[in-house]
C-alpha cells in the first residue's frame, strides 16, 4: 500500500512495550494503512503474551465474526484469574498497609528505617515487597495501569534492589504514558534518563539499547506534551543519544527533523543536524529528511516543493506526528499546519539568501500559495522585519536589500573578545601565583 | 689431524658394510648426491692406503679435482684476511678449472666441492656487505674487487641456483660428498673441512619428494634398523614403539642429526603406533619435526613437507574427533605412560600439544612461501592453489577448538580464515570456491595412508565448506571473533571486515565500523603487521569512497598515506630506496619479512591516481579561490609540491606516468578546460582495474565539470558583472539545475559574492573587495587573535587543567565566537539564519579571509589531523573522525 510506505510502526514497535504498541495499532487501524484483518491479527498476537484475555477474546470475535472463543483463550483466562488471586493474597499485607492512611504516615524518608519498621510492626518483609512488585506487574499486564502505577510507585519507595527499581521505573513510565499523564510521565522520563546516563551498565551495548528504548517511549510524551518539541531536540540531539540513533535507530531522525523544522529556536544545532542527515542518507530517508536535504544541500527548490507535499502525507499517517485535535466541528492536525508553514519559510529563506530579485509569481508557486496570499505573506515578513526586502509592484518582483557587513563593525567584533580573554588570563595567572605563594 | 678426525667417527656401525661398496667406488666422481647410500665413501677413511691404488686408475680426473680443491683452499685463506683481490683471482681460476673438471668427468653437474665453495663465497660476501664498518675501512682496490666479485658471483650463481639451494637446504649431503671427493683425491686435503662432525648417515636430498610409499626404498641404515625391529607387526608392542619414539625425540635437534631424518623415522612410527593416543603423540612430534625442516628464518618450508604437514594435522584432528576422550593440552606435563591407554580406555587422556600454535606455524610457512616465490611464475599460482587446503585445516581446527570450548583459540583460527578471505572480492572468492570443489580429487590421491596399526578413518571433512558469498562467510567468522577473540584478534578481524566491506563497495558501513571501533586511536600501539593492515584498510576505504563519488572522503583516507612518500612501506608492498637514510641489513631483512605476497597487493598506480585525482578535484578550485595568498589553506601538500616541480620544467613532454597525467589534467582544469582534463585522466590505463569502470568514469567526468565550473567562477568572477545561467551550463556541459545547484552552494558558503537575479536567470556579482587598509587591518586583528590564543595555550600548558583552566578557556573561546557572530549578525541571523558558516564568516565577509574560519581550523588542527572538508565530510560525526586519518608510520617502529 502506498500509504503505508513511510509507516514506521514496524520499526518502532520492537522498541516499545507490548502495551505501548496498542495506540500505534489503533492509529494505523484508524488511518487504514493496512487491511483491517491484519491489524486485528497483530493485536491478538500482541495480547497473547499479556493478561488482557477478555480483550483478546473480543478481538477474536470481531476478527472471525463468531461467538466462539478458542479453548486455549478460555483456559488462559482461568489461569490468569487464578494467578491474580494468588498474587493478590501474597501482596495483601503490604497493600492493606499502604491503603491505611494512618499507617502510611509512619513512613519516613529513610528507606532503611521504613524497612525495619515494616518488618517489626507489620511483619512485612522482603517477600511481601517482592510480591508487591509481581502484583503490580500483573496488574499492568491486565491493563489496570493506574493500579500498577500506584503500586510501582510504592514499590520504588521500599525497594533496595537497583535492578528491580529500574524495571519498576520503566513500568511506571509505561503506565503513565498509557494513562496519558504527560506531566508525570515526563518526570519519570527524566528520572529514567538520569539513571541510564549515570548508571554503570554492564556493557555499553546495554546502555545504548536503553537509550534507544527511552527515545522511543519518549515519542509518546514529546508529541503530546506542550513543551515536547523543544525537549525532544534537547534529548535526541545530545551526542550520546544522537550516536545511538545513528547506530541503531536511524528512523528516529524523522522525529528529530520534524522537531527541528517546527522549532524556530534551535537554529544553531541545525546545521550539524543537516550533516547527520546527509551521513545517514543510506540508512534512512523519508520525505521529511529529503526535504531538508533538498533545501540545504542541493538547493533544489522544485524538489523541495514536491517533498513538502509528500511530507504532508507522512505526517498525516504517523501516529505521533499526526495527532488530531477536535476543534468545534472539524478536526485539525496542528503539527501538519505548523510544519508546512515552517517548511515554507525554510524554502523562502534559503531562496532569498541566494537571490537578488525574485518574480512574485514564481515565488508564489514555490510557496504553494496564490499570488495574493504570497504578497501578503511577504509583506508580513517585511513588516515584522524578518526580511530585508522591498516589493516592486510594477515589475511584480521582490528585491532583496543587499547585506553588506560593515567592515568597521566587523573589525570591532573581531577584537571585542580579546580584552575579556586577556583579563581572564591575567586573573588566572594571579590566582595561580597566589596559590603558589600560599603554599 | 686428519687421522684423528676420521677416527672420531670410526665408531659407526658401518665398517662391516665397507667391502660391499668397494666396486661402486670408481664411478663416484660422476655420481651426484642422489646416491642413497653413504657407506661406500667409508672406504676412504677406514683404509686410506686403498685410495692410492685408485688414484692410479684415474689420474687426470683426480688431478683436476686436486687443483680445484687447492684453489678452494686458496680462497679460504684469502677470505680469512679479507683479501678480495686475490679472492677474485682465485674465483676466476676456479671457474677455469671447473670447465676442465667437467670435461674430464663428462658430467653436466658441477662437483659438490665447487658448489660448496660457491655457497661459502656467497655467505662470506653477504657477511662482508653487511658489515658496513669493515667496508668503509677497506682499501679502494679491495672494495672495488669486492664489488666486482659481487657482480660476478651473482651472475655465476644463477647457473647453479638449484644446486646451491639444495646445498643450503641440506649441507650434510654435500659435505659428505665433498669429503669423499677430497679424500679420494688426497688424504691431506681432508683437513680442508672446517666442520669436524660428519654424520655417517646420509640424508637424501630428494627425500622431500618421497612419498610415504616409496619410503622404504630410500631408507638409510638407521631406518633399516628400525624396519628390522618392527618387521613383524605382531611383535611390536607399545613399549618398543615408545622407546623408539623417545630415542628419536631425544636425537632431534642434536648436533649431527639431519633435519629430515626424524621426520622419516617418525612417519614410520606413526604407522606402527599401537594406541590412538600414542599415534597422536608421535604425530605431534612429527609435525614439529616437519617445521624444523625449514632451512632458516628467511627461507620457507619446502612445499611438499608443508603439504604433508597439513595432512598430518588433519590426521591429528581425525583422531581427536574419533576419540573425544583424548585431550590436547600444552599446560600440563602428561603422565609418562598416558599414551599406553588404548581405544577401550574411556577416561580422559592428556596429550601435550597446541593445535592453534601449529596452525599459526603452518599459516606462517604458507605466507612465507608466497613471499619467496616469484609471483610471475607458475609456481606461485600452484602454490596459491593450496589455499583451500589450508582453509579446510583452519576450519577443522576452529570447529574442534570450538567443540572443546577453547573459544579464544578458536577465534584465532577463525581469524586465519578471515585473513585468507578478506582481500578477495566476490569474483575471486567464487573462483577459489570453484577451485576447491574441483581440487577435491587431487587431495584424495595424495592421501594414501595405509597399513597402519591404528587406522584413522577420515572423520574430519577434507573439503572446505564455503558459503556462496564471501560476505556471508565474513559475517559468520567475524561475529564469532567479536564474541570470543582477544583484543588483537578482534582488532584485526575488524580491520579485515572494514577492508572487505570497502572492497565490496559498502563505504558507509565500512566507515561506521572504523569510527565506532576507534581503531584509529589505538592502532599506533599495535604490532606492525596490524598497522599495515590498518593502512591497507584505509587505502581500500579511500578507493571505495572514490568509486562512490565521495571525493573529499577519499582524499581524507588517502592523503596521510601519501604524505610521507613511503606508501610502499606503509602497505608492505615493497621497499623504497631512500637516498638519505640507509638501512642496516637487519632492518632490510625485517622489512622483507613483512612484505605481503603479491596477490594481496593493492595496485599502487591505481591508488596513486585516485589519490591525486581526489587532491586535484579539491585543490584546483581551492587554489583558484585563494589565489592571492596561496599558503592560507592547502588541502593537498603533495599535489602542490608536484605542481611546483612540474611548473619549474621548461618543457613539458607528453605525460608518461600517473603523475604526469594528473599534472596535465590539473593544468587543464585550472584553466577551466574540463574536456582535456578528463581526456587525459581517461587515458590512464589503471581504470581497467575497476569493476564498474563506466560509472566511475562518468562520475569523474561530472565531478571534473563541476570543479571546472567552480574554478572558472573563482578565477573570472571579478571580470563579470553578470553571467547567464544558460551560458554557464552550456560552457561546462552541465544541466541547468546542476549548474544552479553548484552556484547556489558557492553563494551560500560565501565563496562567491553574487546572487541570482531570478527573472532574468543571471548571476549578478557584487563587489566585495576590501581596500588595502582594510585588508591589513583584518590581518592585524587575526594576528592578535593568534597571539591571545597562544597565550592561553601557554597558560594551559603551564598550569595544566588546574582549576578547570583548560575547560573554561576553551569554552570561553567558543562563547566568544558565538558572541561575535551574534553581534555582527544581520537581521537574518537573529532568528532566521541557519547557517553556521555564515555566522563564522559574518565578520569576515567571506570565507577566503574570514578569520573565524581559519581560527576554527587552527583550533582543530591542534587536536589532530583534521581534514577540512567542504560539505558533510568524515568529521561530521561529533568529531570522531578527528585524527582518524592519521596513518600509521612504520618509521617509528623500525627506529626504536
Tab-separated table of N, CA and C in Angstrom, chain B residues 268-355:
chain	number	residue	atom	x	y	z
B	268	UNK	N	57.374	-43.283	9.997
B	268	UNK	CA	57.274	-44.726	10.099
B	268	UNK	C	56.612	-45.120	11.412
B	269	UNK	N	57.001	-44.450	12.448
B	269	UNK	CA	56.460	-44.785	13.764
B	269	UNK	C	54.947	-44.588	13.834
B	270	UNK	N	54.471	-43.556	13.144
B	270	UNK	CA	53.023	-43.344	13.193
B	270	UNK	C	52.288	-44.574	12.707
B	271	UNK	N	52.952	-45.283	11.793
B	271	UNK	CA	52.276	-46.448	11.233
B	271	UNK	C	52.264	-47.620	12.193
B	272	UNK	N	53.260	-47.678	13.024
B	272	UNK	CA	53.314	-48.827	13.923
B	272	UNK	C	52.794	-48.499	15.318
B	273	UNK	N	52.350	-47.266	15.489
B	273	UNK	CA	51.867	-46.886	16.813
B	273	UNK	C	50.734	-47.792	17.245
B	274	UNK	N	50.726	-48.089	18.520
B	274	UNK	CA	49.781	-49.101	18.983
B	274	UNK	C	48.442	-48.520	19.416
B	275	UNK	N	48.480	-47.364	20.040
B	275	UNK	CA	47.212	-46.799	20.504
B	275	UNK	C	47.000	-45.454	19.823
B	276	UNK	N	45.747	-45.044	19.752
B	276	UNK	CA	45.490	-43.742	19.120
B	276	UNK	C	46.245	-42.625	19.826
B	277	UNK	N	46.288	-42.737	21.139
B	277	UNK	CA	46.969	-41.676	21.882
B	277	UNK	C	48.439	-41.622	21.523
B	278	UNK	N	49.004	-42.803	21.370
B	278	UNK	CA	50.414	-42.829	21.009
B	278	UNK	C	50.622	-42.257	19.614
B	279	UNK	N	49.745	-42.663	18.754
B	279	UNK	CA	49.867	-42.150	17.396
B	279	UNK	C	49.776	-40.631	17.406
B	280	UNK	N	48.872	-40.150	18.206
B	280	UNK	CA	48.688	-38.711	18.308
B	280	UNK	C	49.963	-38.041	18.804
B	281	UNK	N	50.502	-38.667	19.818
B	281	UNK	CA	51.713	-38.099	20.393
B	281	UNK	C	52.824	-38.044	19.352
B	282	UNK	N	52.965	-39.133	18.636
B	282	UNK	CA	54.008	-39.182	17.623
B	282	UNK	C	53.726	-38.174	16.524
B	283	UNK	N	52.462	-38.055	16.187
B	283	UNK	CA	52.103	-37.106	15.134
B	283	UNK	C	52.458	-35.684	15.543
B	284	UNK	N	52.201	-35.370	16.779
B	284	UNK	CA	52.543	-34.028	17.244
B	284	UNK	C	54.039	-33.772	17.088
B	285	UNK	N	54.812	-34.752	17.500
B	285	UNK	CA	56.254	-34.586	17.376
B	285	UNK	C	56.649	-34.523	15.917
B	286	UNK	N	55.957	-35.309	15.126
B	286	UNK	CA	56.265	-35.332	13.698
B	286	UNK	C	56.027	-33.954	13.081
B	287	UNK	N	54.901	-33.370	13.437
B	287	UNK	CA	54.585	-32.063	12.851
B	287	UNK	C	55.636	-31.045	13.254
B	288	UNK	N	56.019	-31.089	14.513
B	288	UNK	CA	57.025	-30.092	14.888
B	288	UNK	C	58.370	-30.415	14.253
B	289	UNK	N	58.637	-31.695	14.036
B	289	UNK	CA	59.874	-32.035	13.326
B	289	UNK	C	59.818	-31.515	11.897
B	290	UNK	N	58.637	-31.571	11.336
B	290	UNK	CA	58.499	-31.074	9.968
B	290	UNK	C	58.744	-29.575	9.902
B	291	UNK	N	58.373	-28.885	10.962
B	291	UNK	CA	58.663	-27.455	10.965
B	291	UNK	C	60.162	-27.191	10.985
B	292	UNK	N	60.892	-28.148	11.566
B	292	UNK	CA	62.340	-27.972	11.651
B	292	UNK	C	63.015	-28.042	10.294
B	293	UNK	N	62.351	-28.659	9.354
B	293	UNK	CA	62.962	-28.816	8.039
B	293	UNK	C	63.236	-27.459	7.407
B	294	UNK	N	62.434	-26.518	7.793
B	294	UNK	CA	62.602	-25.148	7.317
B	294	UNK	C	64.053	-24.696	7.482
B	295	UNK	N	64.695	-24.341	6.378
B	295	UNK	CA	66.121	-24.060	6.430
B	295	UNK	C	66.498	-22.817	7.225
B	296	UNK	N	65.654	-21.881	7.351
B	296	UNK	CA	66.055	-20.699	8.108
B	296	UNK	C	64.905	-19.740	8.233
B	297	UNK	N	65.175	-18.632	8.874
B	297	UNK	CA	64.099	-17.675	9.108
B	297	UNK	C	63.597	-17.061	7.819
B	298	UNK	N	64.506	-16.964	6.855
B	298	UNK	CA	64.114	-16.261	5.643
B	298	UNK	C	63.609	-17.184	4.553
B	299	UNK	N	64.027	-18.425	4.637
B	299	UNK	CA	63.524	-19.359	3.652
B	299	UNK	C	62.180	-19.883	4.083
B	300	UNK	N	61.573	-20.653	3.241
B	300	UNK	CA	60.302	-21.224	3.642
B	300	UNK	C	60.409	-22.734	3.649
B	301	UNK	N	59.490	-23.327	4.283
B	301	UNK	CA	59.440	-24.773	4.395
B	301	UNK	C	59.181	-25.340	3.011
B	302	UNK	N	59.875	-26.403	2.645
B	302	UNK	CA	59.619	-26.968	1.324
B	302	UNK	C	58.134	-27.317	1.179
B	303	UNK	N	57.632	-27.062	0.005
B	303	UNK	CA	56.188	-27.136	-0.177
B	303	UNK	C	55.642	-28.529	0.095
B	304	UNK	N	56.404	-29.525	-0.318
B	304	UNK	CA	55.901	-30.879	-0.109
B	304	UNK	C	55.816	-31.228	1.359
B	305	UNK	N	56.811	-30.774	2.084
B	305	UNK	CA	56.777	-31.018	3.519
B	305	UNK	C	55.588	-30.303	4.126
B	306	UNK	N	55.363	-29.114	3.619
B	306	UNK	CA	54.222	-28.338	4.108
B	306	UNK	C	52.925	-29.117	3.900
B	307	UNK	N	52.811	-29.671	2.714
B	307	UNK	CA	51.572	-30.382	2.410
B	307	UNK	C	51.413	-31.595	3.308
B	308	UNK	N	52.525	-32.281	3.496
B	308	UNK	CA	52.442	-33.465	4.356
B	308	UNK	C	52.089	-33.064	5.779
B	309	UNK	N	52.651	-31.943	6.140
B	309	UNK	CA	52.395	-31.424	7.472
B	309	UNK	C	50.900	-31.166	7.659
B	310	UNK	N	50.305	-30.553	6.636
B	310	UNK	CA	48.867	-30.292	6.709
B	310	UNK	C	48.102	-31.604	6.825
B	311	UNK	N	48.535	-32.588	6.024
B	311	UNK	CA	47.844	-33.880	6.097
B	311	UNK	C	47.974	-34.481	7.491
B	312	UNK	N	49.145	-34.375	8.064
B	312	UNK	CA	49.334	-34.901	9.403
B	312	UNK	C	48.419	-34.214	10.408
B	313	UNK	N	48.304	-32.917	10.225
B	313	UNK	CA	47.420	-32.170	11.109
B	313	UNK	C	45.988	-32.683	10.976
B	314	UNK	N	45.603	-32.947	9.748
B	314	UNK	CA	44.243	-33.444	9.535
B	314	UNK	C	44.056	-34.795	10.207
B	315	UNK	N	45.107	-35.614	10.138
B	315	UNK	CA	45.014	-36.915	10.794
B	315	UNK	C	44.881	-36.724	12.306
B	316	UNK	N	45.638	-35.779	12.817
B	316	UNK	CA	45.519	-35.473	14.244
B	316	UNK	C	44.083	-35.149	14.594
B	317	UNK	N	43.492	-34.303	13.747
B	317	UNK	CA	42.114	-33.912	14.015
B	317	UNK	C	41.172	-35.099	13.896
B	318	UNK	N	41.496	-35.984	12.949
B	318	UNK	CA	40.697	-37.196	12.813
B	318	UNK	C	40.676	-37.974	14.117
B	319	UNK	N	41.867	-38.160	14.630
B	319	UNK	CA	41.965	-38.947	15.862
B	319	UNK	C	41.203	-38.263	16.980
B	320	UNK	N	41.400	-36.961	17.059
B	320	UNK	CA	40.744	-36.234	18.140
B	320	UNK	C	39.235	-36.314	18.021
B	321	UNK	N	38.810	-36.316	16.783
B	321	UNK	CA	37.375	-36.389	16.542
B	321	UNK	C	36.844	-37.762	16.935
B	322	UNK	N	37.643	-38.759	16.568
B	322	UNK	CA	37.194	-40.130	16.787
B	322	UNK	C	37.209	-40.497	18.263
B	323	UNK	N	38.211	-40.008	18.951
B	323	UNK	CA	38.316	-40.345	20.377
B	323	UNK	C	38.191	-39.090	21.206
B	324	UNK	N	36.972	-38.734	21.485
B	324	UNK	CA	36.774	-37.457	22.197
B	324	UNK	C	37.373	-37.464	23.600
B	325	UNK	N	37.781	-38.641	24.067
B	325	UNK	CA	38.338	-38.661	25.417
B	325	UNK	C	39.790	-38.221	25.459
B	326	UNK	N	40.373	-38.033	24.279
B	326	UNK	CA	41.755	-37.554	24.262
B	326	UNK	C	41.753	-36.033	24.265
B	327	UNK	N	42.491	-35.488	25.192
B	327	UNK	CA	42.533	-34.040	25.301
B	327	UNK	C	43.912	-33.528	24.913
B	328	UNK	N	43.912	-32.441	24.203
B	328	UNK	CA	45.198	-31.836	23.855
B	328	UNK	C	45.411	-30.632	24.755
B	329	UNK	N	46.561	-30.573	25.331
B	329	UNK	CA	46.794	-29.549	26.328
B	329	UNK	C	48.280	-29.215	26.296
B	330	UNK	N	48.615	-27.991	26.447
B	330	UNK	CA	50.049	-27.727	26.499
B	330	UNK	C	50.442	-27.109	27.823
B	331	UNK	N	49.577	-27.213	28.778
B	331	UNK	CA	49.920	-26.623	30.069
B	331	UNK	C	50.431	-27.668	31.055
B	332	UNK	N	49.870	-28.851	30.978
B	332	UNK	CA	50.307	-29.870	31.939
B	332	UNK	C	51.262	-30.857	31.288
B	333	UNK	N	52.165	-31.324	32.074
B	333	UNK	CA	53.066	-32.378	31.589
B	333	UNK	C	52.354	-33.703	31.829
B	334	UNK	N	51.974	-34.358	30.757
B	334	UNK	CA	51.186	-35.571	30.962
B	334	UNK	C	52.042	-36.718	31.507
B	335	UNK	N	51.340	-37.657	31.995
B	335	UNK	CA	51.965	-38.833	32.578
B	335	UNK	C	52.784	-39.562	31.519
B	336	UNK	N	53.876	-40.157	31.963
B	336	UNK	CA	54.756	-40.897	31.055
B	336	UNK	C	53.982	-41.853	30.158
B	337	UNK	N	53.200	-42.658	30.815
B	337	UNK	CA	52.582	-43.754	30.090
B	337	UNK	C	51.126	-43.483	29.737
B	338	UNK	N	50.852	-42.210	29.657
B	338	UNK	CA	49.479	-41.827	29.346
B	338	UNK	C	49.030	-42.444	28.022
B	339	UNK	N	49.995	-42.525	27.118
B	339	UNK	CA	49.604	-42.961	25.779
B	339	UNK	C	49.401	-44.456	25.682
B	340	UNK	N	49.665	-45.142	26.761
B	340	UNK	CA	49.521	-46.591	26.689
B	340	UNK	C	48.056	-46.997	26.653
B	341	UNK	N	47.264	-46.102	27.180
B	341	UNK	CA	45.849	-46.452	27.271
B	341	UNK	C	45.243	-46.585	25.881
B	342	UNK	N	44.606	-47.664	25.682
B	342	UNK	CA	44.136	-47.998	24.330
B	342	UNK	C	42.786	-47.419	24.010
B	343	UNK	N	42.230	-47.946	22.953
B	343	UNK	CA	40.956	-47.416	22.478
B	343	UNK	C	39.833	-47.667	23.453
B	344	UNK	N	39.986	-48.738	24.227
B	344	UNK	CA	38.882	-49.085	25.122
B	344	UNK	C	38.910	-48.284	26.415
B	345	UNK	N	39.948	-47.491	26.570
B	345	UNK	CA	40.079	-46.682	27.778
B	345	UNK	C	39.162	-45.474	27.653
B	346	UNK	N	38.312	-45.290	28.650
B	346	UNK	CA	37.285	-44.273	28.476
B	346	UNK	C	37.541	-42.964	29.210
B	347	UNK	N	38.482	-43.000	30.101
B	347	UNK	CA	38.783	-41.766	30.830
B	347	UNK	C	39.533	-40.812	29.902
B	348	UNK	N	39.698	-39.589	30.365
B	348	UNK	CA	40.396	-38.634	29.513
B	348	UNK	C	41.890	-38.946	29.473
B	349	UNK	N	42.417	-38.816	28.295
B	349	UNK	CA	43.855	-38.988	28.108
B	349	UNK	C	44.406	-37.634	27.708
B	350	UNK	N	45.461	-37.242	28.363
B	350	UNK	CA	46.015	-35.927	28.033
B	350	UNK	C	47.253	-36.074	27.154
B	351	UNK	N	47.273	-35.313	26.120
B	351	UNK	CA	48.435	-35.306	25.230
B	351	UNK	C	48.927	-33.871	25.158
B	352	UNK	N	50.228	-33.758	25.164
B	352	UNK	CA	50.776	-32.409	25.116
B	352	UNK	C	50.833	-31.922	23.670
B	353	UNK	N	50.355	-30.752	23.454
B	353	UNK	CA	50.379	-30.207	22.096
B	353	UNK	C	49.541	-28.950	22.031
B	354	UNK	N	49.725	-28.206	20.984
B	354	UNK	CA	48.976	-26.975	20.853
B	354	UNK	C	48.566	-26.802	19.398
B	355	UNK	N	47.292	-27.093	19.165
B	355	UNK	CA	46.825	-27.077	17.781
B	355	UNK	C	46.892	-25.691	17.165
